[in-house]
Short mmCIF file of C-alpha atoms (C1' of nucleotides) in Angstrom, two decimals:
data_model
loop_
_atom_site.label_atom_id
_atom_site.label_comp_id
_atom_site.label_asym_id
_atom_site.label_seq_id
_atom_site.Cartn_x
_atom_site.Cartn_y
_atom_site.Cartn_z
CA UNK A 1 24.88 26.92 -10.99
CA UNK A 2 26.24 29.21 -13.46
CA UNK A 3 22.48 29.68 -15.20
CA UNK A 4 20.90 30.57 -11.79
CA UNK A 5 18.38 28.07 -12.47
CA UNK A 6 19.19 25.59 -9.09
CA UNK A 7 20.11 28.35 -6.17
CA UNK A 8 17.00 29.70 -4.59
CA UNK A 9 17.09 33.51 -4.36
CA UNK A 10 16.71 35.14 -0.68
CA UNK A 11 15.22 38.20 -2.03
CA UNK A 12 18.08 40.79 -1.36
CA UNK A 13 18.92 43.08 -4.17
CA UNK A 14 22.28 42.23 -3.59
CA UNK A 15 21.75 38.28 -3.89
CA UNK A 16 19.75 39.29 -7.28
CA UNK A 17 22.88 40.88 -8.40
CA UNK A 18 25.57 38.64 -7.50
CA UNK A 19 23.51 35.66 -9.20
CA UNK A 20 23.84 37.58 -12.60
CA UNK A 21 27.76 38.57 -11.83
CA UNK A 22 28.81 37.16 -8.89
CA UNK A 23 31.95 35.56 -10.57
CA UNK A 24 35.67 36.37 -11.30
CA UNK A 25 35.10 37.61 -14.95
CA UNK A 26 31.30 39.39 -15.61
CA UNK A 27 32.21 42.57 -14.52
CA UNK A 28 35.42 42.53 -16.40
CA UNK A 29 33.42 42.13 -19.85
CA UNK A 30 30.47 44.67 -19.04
CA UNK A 31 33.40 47.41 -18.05
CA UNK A 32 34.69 46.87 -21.91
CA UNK A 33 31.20 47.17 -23.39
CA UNK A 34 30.42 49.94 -21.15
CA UNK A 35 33.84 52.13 -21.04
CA UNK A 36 36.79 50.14 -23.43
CA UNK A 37 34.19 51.16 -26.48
CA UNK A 38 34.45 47.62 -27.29
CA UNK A 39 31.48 45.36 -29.32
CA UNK A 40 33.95 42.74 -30.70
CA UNK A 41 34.29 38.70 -29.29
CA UNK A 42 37.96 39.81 -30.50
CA UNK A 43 38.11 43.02 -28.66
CA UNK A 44 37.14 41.50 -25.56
CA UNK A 45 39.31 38.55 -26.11
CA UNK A 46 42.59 41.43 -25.89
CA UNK A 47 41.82 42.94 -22.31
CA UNK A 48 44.71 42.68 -19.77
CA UNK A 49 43.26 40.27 -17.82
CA UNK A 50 43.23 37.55 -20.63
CA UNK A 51 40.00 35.87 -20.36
CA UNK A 52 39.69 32.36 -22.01
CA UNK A 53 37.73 32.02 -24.97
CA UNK A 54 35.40 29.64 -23.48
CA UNK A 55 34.72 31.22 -20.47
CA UNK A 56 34.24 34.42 -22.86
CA UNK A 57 31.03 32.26 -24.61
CA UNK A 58 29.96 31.28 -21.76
CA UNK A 59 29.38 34.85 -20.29
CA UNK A 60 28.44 36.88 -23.54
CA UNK A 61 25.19 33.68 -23.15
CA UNK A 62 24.37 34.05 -19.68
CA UNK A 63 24.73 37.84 -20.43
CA UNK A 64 22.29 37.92 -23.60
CA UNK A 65 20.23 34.72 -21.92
CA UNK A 66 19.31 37.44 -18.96
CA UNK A 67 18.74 40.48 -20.84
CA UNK A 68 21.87 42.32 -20.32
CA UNK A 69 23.56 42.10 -23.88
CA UNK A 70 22.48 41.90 -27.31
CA UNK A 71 24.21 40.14 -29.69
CA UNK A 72 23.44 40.60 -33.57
CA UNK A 73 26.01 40.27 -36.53
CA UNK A 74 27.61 42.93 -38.26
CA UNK A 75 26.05 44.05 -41.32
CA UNK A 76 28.92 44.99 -42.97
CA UNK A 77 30.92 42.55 -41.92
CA UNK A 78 29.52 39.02 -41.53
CA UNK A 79 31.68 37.38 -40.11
CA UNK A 80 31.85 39.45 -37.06
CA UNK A 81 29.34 39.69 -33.96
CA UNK A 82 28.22 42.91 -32.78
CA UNK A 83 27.21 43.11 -28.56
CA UNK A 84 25.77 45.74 -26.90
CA UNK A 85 24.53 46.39 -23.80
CA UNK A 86 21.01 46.86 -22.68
CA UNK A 87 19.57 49.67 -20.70
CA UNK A 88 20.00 47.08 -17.98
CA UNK A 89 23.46 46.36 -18.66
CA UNK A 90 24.31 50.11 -18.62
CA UNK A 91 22.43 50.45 -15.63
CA UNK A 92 25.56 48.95 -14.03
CA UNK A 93 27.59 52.19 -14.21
CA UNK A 94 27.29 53.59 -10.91
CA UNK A 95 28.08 50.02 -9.47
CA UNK A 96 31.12 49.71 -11.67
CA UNK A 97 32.00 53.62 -11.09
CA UNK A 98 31.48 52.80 -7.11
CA UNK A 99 33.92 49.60 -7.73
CA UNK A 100 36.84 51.89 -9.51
CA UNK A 101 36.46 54.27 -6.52
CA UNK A 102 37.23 51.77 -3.41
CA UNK A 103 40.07 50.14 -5.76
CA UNK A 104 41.63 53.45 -6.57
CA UNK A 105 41.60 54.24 -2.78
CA UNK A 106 42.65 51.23 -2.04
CA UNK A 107 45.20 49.78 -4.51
CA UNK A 108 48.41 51.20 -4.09
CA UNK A 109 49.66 49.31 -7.62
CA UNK A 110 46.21 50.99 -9.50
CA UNK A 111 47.56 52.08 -13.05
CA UNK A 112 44.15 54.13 -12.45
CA UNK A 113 44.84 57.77 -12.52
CA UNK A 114 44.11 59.25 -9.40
CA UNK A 115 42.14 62.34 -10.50
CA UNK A 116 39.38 59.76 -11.90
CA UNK A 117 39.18 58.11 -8.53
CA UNK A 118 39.03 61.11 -6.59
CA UNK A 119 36.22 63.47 -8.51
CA UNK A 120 33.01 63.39 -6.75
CA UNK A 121 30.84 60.92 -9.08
CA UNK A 122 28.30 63.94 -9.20
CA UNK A 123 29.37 64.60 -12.41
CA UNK A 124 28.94 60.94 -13.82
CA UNK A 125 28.75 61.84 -17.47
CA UNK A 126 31.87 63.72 -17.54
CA UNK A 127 33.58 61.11 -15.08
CA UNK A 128 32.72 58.24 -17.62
CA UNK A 129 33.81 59.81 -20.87
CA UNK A 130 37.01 60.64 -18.96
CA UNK A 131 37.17 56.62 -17.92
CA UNK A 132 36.56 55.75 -21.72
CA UNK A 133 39.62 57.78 -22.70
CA UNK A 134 41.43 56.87 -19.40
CA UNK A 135 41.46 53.03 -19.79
CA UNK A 136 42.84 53.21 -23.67
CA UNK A 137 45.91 54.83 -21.91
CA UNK A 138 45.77 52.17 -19.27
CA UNK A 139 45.17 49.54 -22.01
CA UNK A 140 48.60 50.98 -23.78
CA UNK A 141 50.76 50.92 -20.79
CA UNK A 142 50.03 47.15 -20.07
CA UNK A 143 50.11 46.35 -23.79
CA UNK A 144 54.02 48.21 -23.45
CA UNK A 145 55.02 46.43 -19.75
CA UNK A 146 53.86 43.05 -21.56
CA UNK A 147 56.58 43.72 -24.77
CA UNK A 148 59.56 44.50 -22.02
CA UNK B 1 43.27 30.69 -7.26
CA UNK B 2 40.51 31.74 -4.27
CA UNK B 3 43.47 33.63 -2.56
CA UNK B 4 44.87 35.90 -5.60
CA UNK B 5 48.33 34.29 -5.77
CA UNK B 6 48.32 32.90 -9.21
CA UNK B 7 46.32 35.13 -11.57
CA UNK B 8 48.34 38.00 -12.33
CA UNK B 9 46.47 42.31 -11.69
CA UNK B 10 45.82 44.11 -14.81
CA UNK B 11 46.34 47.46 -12.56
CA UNK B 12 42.34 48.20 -13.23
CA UNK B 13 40.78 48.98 -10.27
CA UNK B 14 37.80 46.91 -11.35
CA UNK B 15 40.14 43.70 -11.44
CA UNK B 16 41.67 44.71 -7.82
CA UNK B 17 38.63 44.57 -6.88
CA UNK B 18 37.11 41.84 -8.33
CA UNK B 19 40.16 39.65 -6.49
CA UNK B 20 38.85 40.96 -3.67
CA UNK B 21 35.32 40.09 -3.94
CA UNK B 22 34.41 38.61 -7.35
CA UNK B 23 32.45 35.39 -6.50
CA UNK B 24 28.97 34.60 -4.79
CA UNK B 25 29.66 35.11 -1.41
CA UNK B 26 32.11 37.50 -0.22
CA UNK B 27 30.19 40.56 -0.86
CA UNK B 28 27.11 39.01 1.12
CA UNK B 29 29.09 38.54 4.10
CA UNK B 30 29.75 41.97 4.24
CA UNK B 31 26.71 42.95 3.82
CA UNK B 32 25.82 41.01 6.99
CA UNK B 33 28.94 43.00 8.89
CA UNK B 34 28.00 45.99 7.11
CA UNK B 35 24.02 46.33 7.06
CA UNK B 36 23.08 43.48 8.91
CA UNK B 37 24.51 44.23 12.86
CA UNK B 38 26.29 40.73 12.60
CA UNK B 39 29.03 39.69 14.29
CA UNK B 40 29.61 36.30 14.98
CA UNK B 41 30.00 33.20 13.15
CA UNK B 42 26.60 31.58 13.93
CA UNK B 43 24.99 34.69 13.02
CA UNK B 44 26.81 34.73 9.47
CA UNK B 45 25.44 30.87 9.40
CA UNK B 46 21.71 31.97 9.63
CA UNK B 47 21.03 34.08 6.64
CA UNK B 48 18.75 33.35 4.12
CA UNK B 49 21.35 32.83 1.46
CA UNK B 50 22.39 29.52 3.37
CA UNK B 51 26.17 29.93 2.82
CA UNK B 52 28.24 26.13 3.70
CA UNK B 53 30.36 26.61 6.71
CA UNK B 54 33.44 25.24 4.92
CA UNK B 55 32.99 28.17 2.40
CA UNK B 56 32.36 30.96 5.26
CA UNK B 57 35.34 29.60 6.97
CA UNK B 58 37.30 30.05 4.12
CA UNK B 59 36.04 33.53 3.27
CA UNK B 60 36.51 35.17 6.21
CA UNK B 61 39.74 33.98 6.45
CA UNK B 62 40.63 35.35 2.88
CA UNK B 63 39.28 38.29 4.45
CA UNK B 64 40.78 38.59 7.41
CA UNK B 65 44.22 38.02 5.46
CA UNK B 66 43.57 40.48 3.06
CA UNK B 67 42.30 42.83 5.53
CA UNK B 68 38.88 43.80 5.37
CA UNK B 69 37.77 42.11 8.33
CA UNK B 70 39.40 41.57 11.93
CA UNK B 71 39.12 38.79 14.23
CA UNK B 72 39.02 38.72 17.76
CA UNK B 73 37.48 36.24 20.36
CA UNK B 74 35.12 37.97 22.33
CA UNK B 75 36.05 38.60 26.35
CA UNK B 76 32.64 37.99 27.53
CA UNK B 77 32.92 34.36 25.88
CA UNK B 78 35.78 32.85 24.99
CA UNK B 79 33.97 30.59 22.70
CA UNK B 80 32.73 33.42 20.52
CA UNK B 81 34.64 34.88 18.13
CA UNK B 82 33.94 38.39 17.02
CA UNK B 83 34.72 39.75 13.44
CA UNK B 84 34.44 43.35 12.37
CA UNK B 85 35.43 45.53 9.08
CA UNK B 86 38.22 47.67 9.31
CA UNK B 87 37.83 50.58 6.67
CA UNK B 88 38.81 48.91 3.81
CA UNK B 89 35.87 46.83 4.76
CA UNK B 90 33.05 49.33 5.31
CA UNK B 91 34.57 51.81 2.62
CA UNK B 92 32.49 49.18 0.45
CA UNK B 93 29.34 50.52 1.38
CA UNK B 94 28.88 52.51 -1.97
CA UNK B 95 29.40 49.44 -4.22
CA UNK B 96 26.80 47.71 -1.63
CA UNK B 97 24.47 50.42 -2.06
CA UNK B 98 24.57 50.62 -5.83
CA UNK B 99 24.04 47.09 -6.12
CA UNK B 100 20.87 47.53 -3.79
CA UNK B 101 19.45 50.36 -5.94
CA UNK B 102 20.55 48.36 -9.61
CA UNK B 103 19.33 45.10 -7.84
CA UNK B 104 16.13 46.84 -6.46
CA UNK B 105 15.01 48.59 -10.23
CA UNK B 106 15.66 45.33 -12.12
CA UNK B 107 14.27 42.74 -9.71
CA UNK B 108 10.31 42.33 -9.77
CA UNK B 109 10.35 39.86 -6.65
CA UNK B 110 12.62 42.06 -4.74
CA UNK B 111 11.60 41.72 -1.19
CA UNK B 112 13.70 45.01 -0.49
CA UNK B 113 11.17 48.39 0.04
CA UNK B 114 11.24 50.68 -3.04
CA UNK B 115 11.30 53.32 -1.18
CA UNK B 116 14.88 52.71 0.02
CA UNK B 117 15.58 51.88 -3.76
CA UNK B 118 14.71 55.10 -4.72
CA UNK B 119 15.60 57.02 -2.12
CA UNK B 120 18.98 59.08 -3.90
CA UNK B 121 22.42 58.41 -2.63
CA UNK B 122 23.14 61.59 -0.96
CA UNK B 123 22.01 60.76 2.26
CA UNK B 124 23.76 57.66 2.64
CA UNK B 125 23.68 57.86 6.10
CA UNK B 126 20.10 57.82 6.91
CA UNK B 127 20.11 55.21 4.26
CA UNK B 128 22.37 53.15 5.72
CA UNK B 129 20.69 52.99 9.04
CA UNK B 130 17.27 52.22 7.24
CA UNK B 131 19.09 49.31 5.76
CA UNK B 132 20.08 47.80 8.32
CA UNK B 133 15.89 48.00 10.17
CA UNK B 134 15.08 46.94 6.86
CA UNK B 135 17.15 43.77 6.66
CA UNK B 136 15.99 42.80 9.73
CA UNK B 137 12.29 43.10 8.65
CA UNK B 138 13.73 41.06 5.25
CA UNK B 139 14.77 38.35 7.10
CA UNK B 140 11.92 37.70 9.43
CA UNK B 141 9.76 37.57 5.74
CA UNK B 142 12.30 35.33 4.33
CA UNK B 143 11.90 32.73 7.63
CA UNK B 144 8.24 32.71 7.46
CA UNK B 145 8.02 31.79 3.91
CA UNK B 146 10.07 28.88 4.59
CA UNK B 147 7.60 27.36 7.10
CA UNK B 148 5.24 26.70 5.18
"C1'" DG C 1 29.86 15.85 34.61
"C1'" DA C 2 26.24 15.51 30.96
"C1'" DG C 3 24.43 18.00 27.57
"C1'" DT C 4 24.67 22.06 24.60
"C1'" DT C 5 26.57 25.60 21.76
"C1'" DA C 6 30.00 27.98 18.68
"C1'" DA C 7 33.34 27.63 15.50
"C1'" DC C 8 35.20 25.22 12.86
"C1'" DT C 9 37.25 20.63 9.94
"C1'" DT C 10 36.95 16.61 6.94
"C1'" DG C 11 35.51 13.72 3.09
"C1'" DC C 12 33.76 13.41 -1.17
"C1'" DA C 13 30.83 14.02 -5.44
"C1'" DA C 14 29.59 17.44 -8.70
"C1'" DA C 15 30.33 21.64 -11.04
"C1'" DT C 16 33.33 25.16 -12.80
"C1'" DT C 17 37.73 26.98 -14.46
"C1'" DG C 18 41.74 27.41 -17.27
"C1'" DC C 19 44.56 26.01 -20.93
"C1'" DA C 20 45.60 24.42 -25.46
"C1'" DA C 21 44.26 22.80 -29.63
"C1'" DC C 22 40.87 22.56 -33.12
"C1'" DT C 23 36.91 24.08 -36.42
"C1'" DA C 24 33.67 26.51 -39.50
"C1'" DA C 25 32.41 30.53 -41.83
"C1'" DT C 26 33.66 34.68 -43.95
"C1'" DA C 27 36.94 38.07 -45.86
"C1'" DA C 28 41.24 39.58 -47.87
"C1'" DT C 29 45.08 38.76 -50.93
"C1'" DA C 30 47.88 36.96 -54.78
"C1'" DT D 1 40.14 31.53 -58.20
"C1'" DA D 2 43.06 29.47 -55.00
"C1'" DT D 3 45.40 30.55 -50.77
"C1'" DT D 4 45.85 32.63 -46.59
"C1'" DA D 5 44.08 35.11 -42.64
"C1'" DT D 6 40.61 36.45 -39.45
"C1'" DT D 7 36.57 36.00 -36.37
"C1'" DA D 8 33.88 33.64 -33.34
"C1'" DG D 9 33.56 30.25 -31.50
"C1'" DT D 10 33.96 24.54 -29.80
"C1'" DT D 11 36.17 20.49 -27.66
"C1'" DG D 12 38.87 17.77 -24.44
"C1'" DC D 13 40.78 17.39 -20.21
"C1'" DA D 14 43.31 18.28 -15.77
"C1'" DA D 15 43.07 21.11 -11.80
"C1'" DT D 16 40.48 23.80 -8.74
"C1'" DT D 17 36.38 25.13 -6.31
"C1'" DT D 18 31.78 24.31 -4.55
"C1'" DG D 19 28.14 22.27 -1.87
"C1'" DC D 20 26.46 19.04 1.30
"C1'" DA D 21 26.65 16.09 5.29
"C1'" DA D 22 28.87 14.52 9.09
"C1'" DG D 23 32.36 14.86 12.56
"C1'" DT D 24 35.45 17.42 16.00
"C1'" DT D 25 37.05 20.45 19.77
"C1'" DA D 26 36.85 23.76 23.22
"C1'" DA D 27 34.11 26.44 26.10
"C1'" DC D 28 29.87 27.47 28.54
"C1'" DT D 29 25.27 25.81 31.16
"C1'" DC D 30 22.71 23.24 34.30
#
DNA sequence: GAGTTAACTTGCAAATTGCAACTAATAATA
DNA sequence: TATTATTAGTTGCAATTTGCAAGTTAACTC
């Protein structure tokens, strides 16, 4: 069921979008593309959340199969993979932004700082940058609470 | 792993989340107690998506345990049972939303109107309540295209 | 009190996930 | 140039989850 191919769609936007990711780990990948600055299968590979290399493949496909990545090698370096998301793929912002929101509210363990969950998303461009820089810093604590 | 227990939080929101709601059907039942004036089990049963009742059983229970929904068996009939969103639940309404507008710009066969697509976020209420007549038009679409 | 309805439960095959180990191609180093 | 390391995967397999169909139980309806 994974490809979408043998669940008939109902229609709803929201059915649309949960059959491209409706599943544990999407989301997790398109927030490094979009705000971790990340275009490696290495890079993605380090998140906190530790996501198995197969399952990794298996994503980055769907993902490029349905026109939300593009993958192309590195032309300096051939023996890496460059991915990048589409228009499509960074159409996912607000959703993701929306997403950060309820967990900051919510989570009372969030290593999210509190000042990103709480500005109005009015100013999106500013608010994004900020998670860019924001999520190295949470990235670094994790890396540090995994050493201990 | 369905209720959280094993796979350790990164302390991203977008994880917290994500253990919330990250698979294919969650976020549709709550759409149905958010947009959809649904309240009872059968009801849940009878949209288009066709969700198993083993698998609604066990997602409202996840959500009832993790407390976005409550359940109560309703006075009028004892053999109803009644579940609503607390807060937590209907503070998703933005993530629901932005999925409708990303779903709704990227879907050619969306049966959802464009002009509650386009229609900004800002007034969310009126949008809301247009949802929810909207849905209800949806459905009746989705139930004749099935007879024949 | 016979039939119906609502809210589940059970059984089971098929698909997906998660983990560990392995591989192939390219790049860096001695 | 031979050796080692790095990157982006693949493979095998056990455990978990899903999806479908059928069955159950308690409460209403006639």
């Amino acid at each position: 069921m994974s490809d979408g191919r043998k669940r008939r769609l109902s229609g709803c936007p929201i059915d649309y979008a949960l059959d491209f990711f409706g599943d544990r780990w999407t989301l997790l990948v398109i927030r490094d593309l979009l705000f971790g600055g990340k275009r490696h299968f290495k890079e993605l590979m380090e998140s906190p959340e530790r996501i198995a290399s197969n399952i990794l493949t298996a994503r980055l496909k769907k993902l490029e199969e349905r026109g939300l990545i593009e993958r192309r090698s590195d032309p300096d370096n051939r023996k890496q993979v460059i991915y990048t998301l589409t228009d499509k793929g960074r159409d996912l912002a607000p959703v993701l932004v929306e997403m950060v929101r309820w967990g900051g509210r919510h989570d009372p363990n969030s290593l999210c700082p509190k000042s990103v969950v709480t500005r109005l998303t009015r100013d999106n461009e500013r608010l994004l940058a900020d998670m860019r820089a924001g999520m190295a810093d949470a990235v670094r604590t994790v890396k540090a609470r995994a050493r201990r």
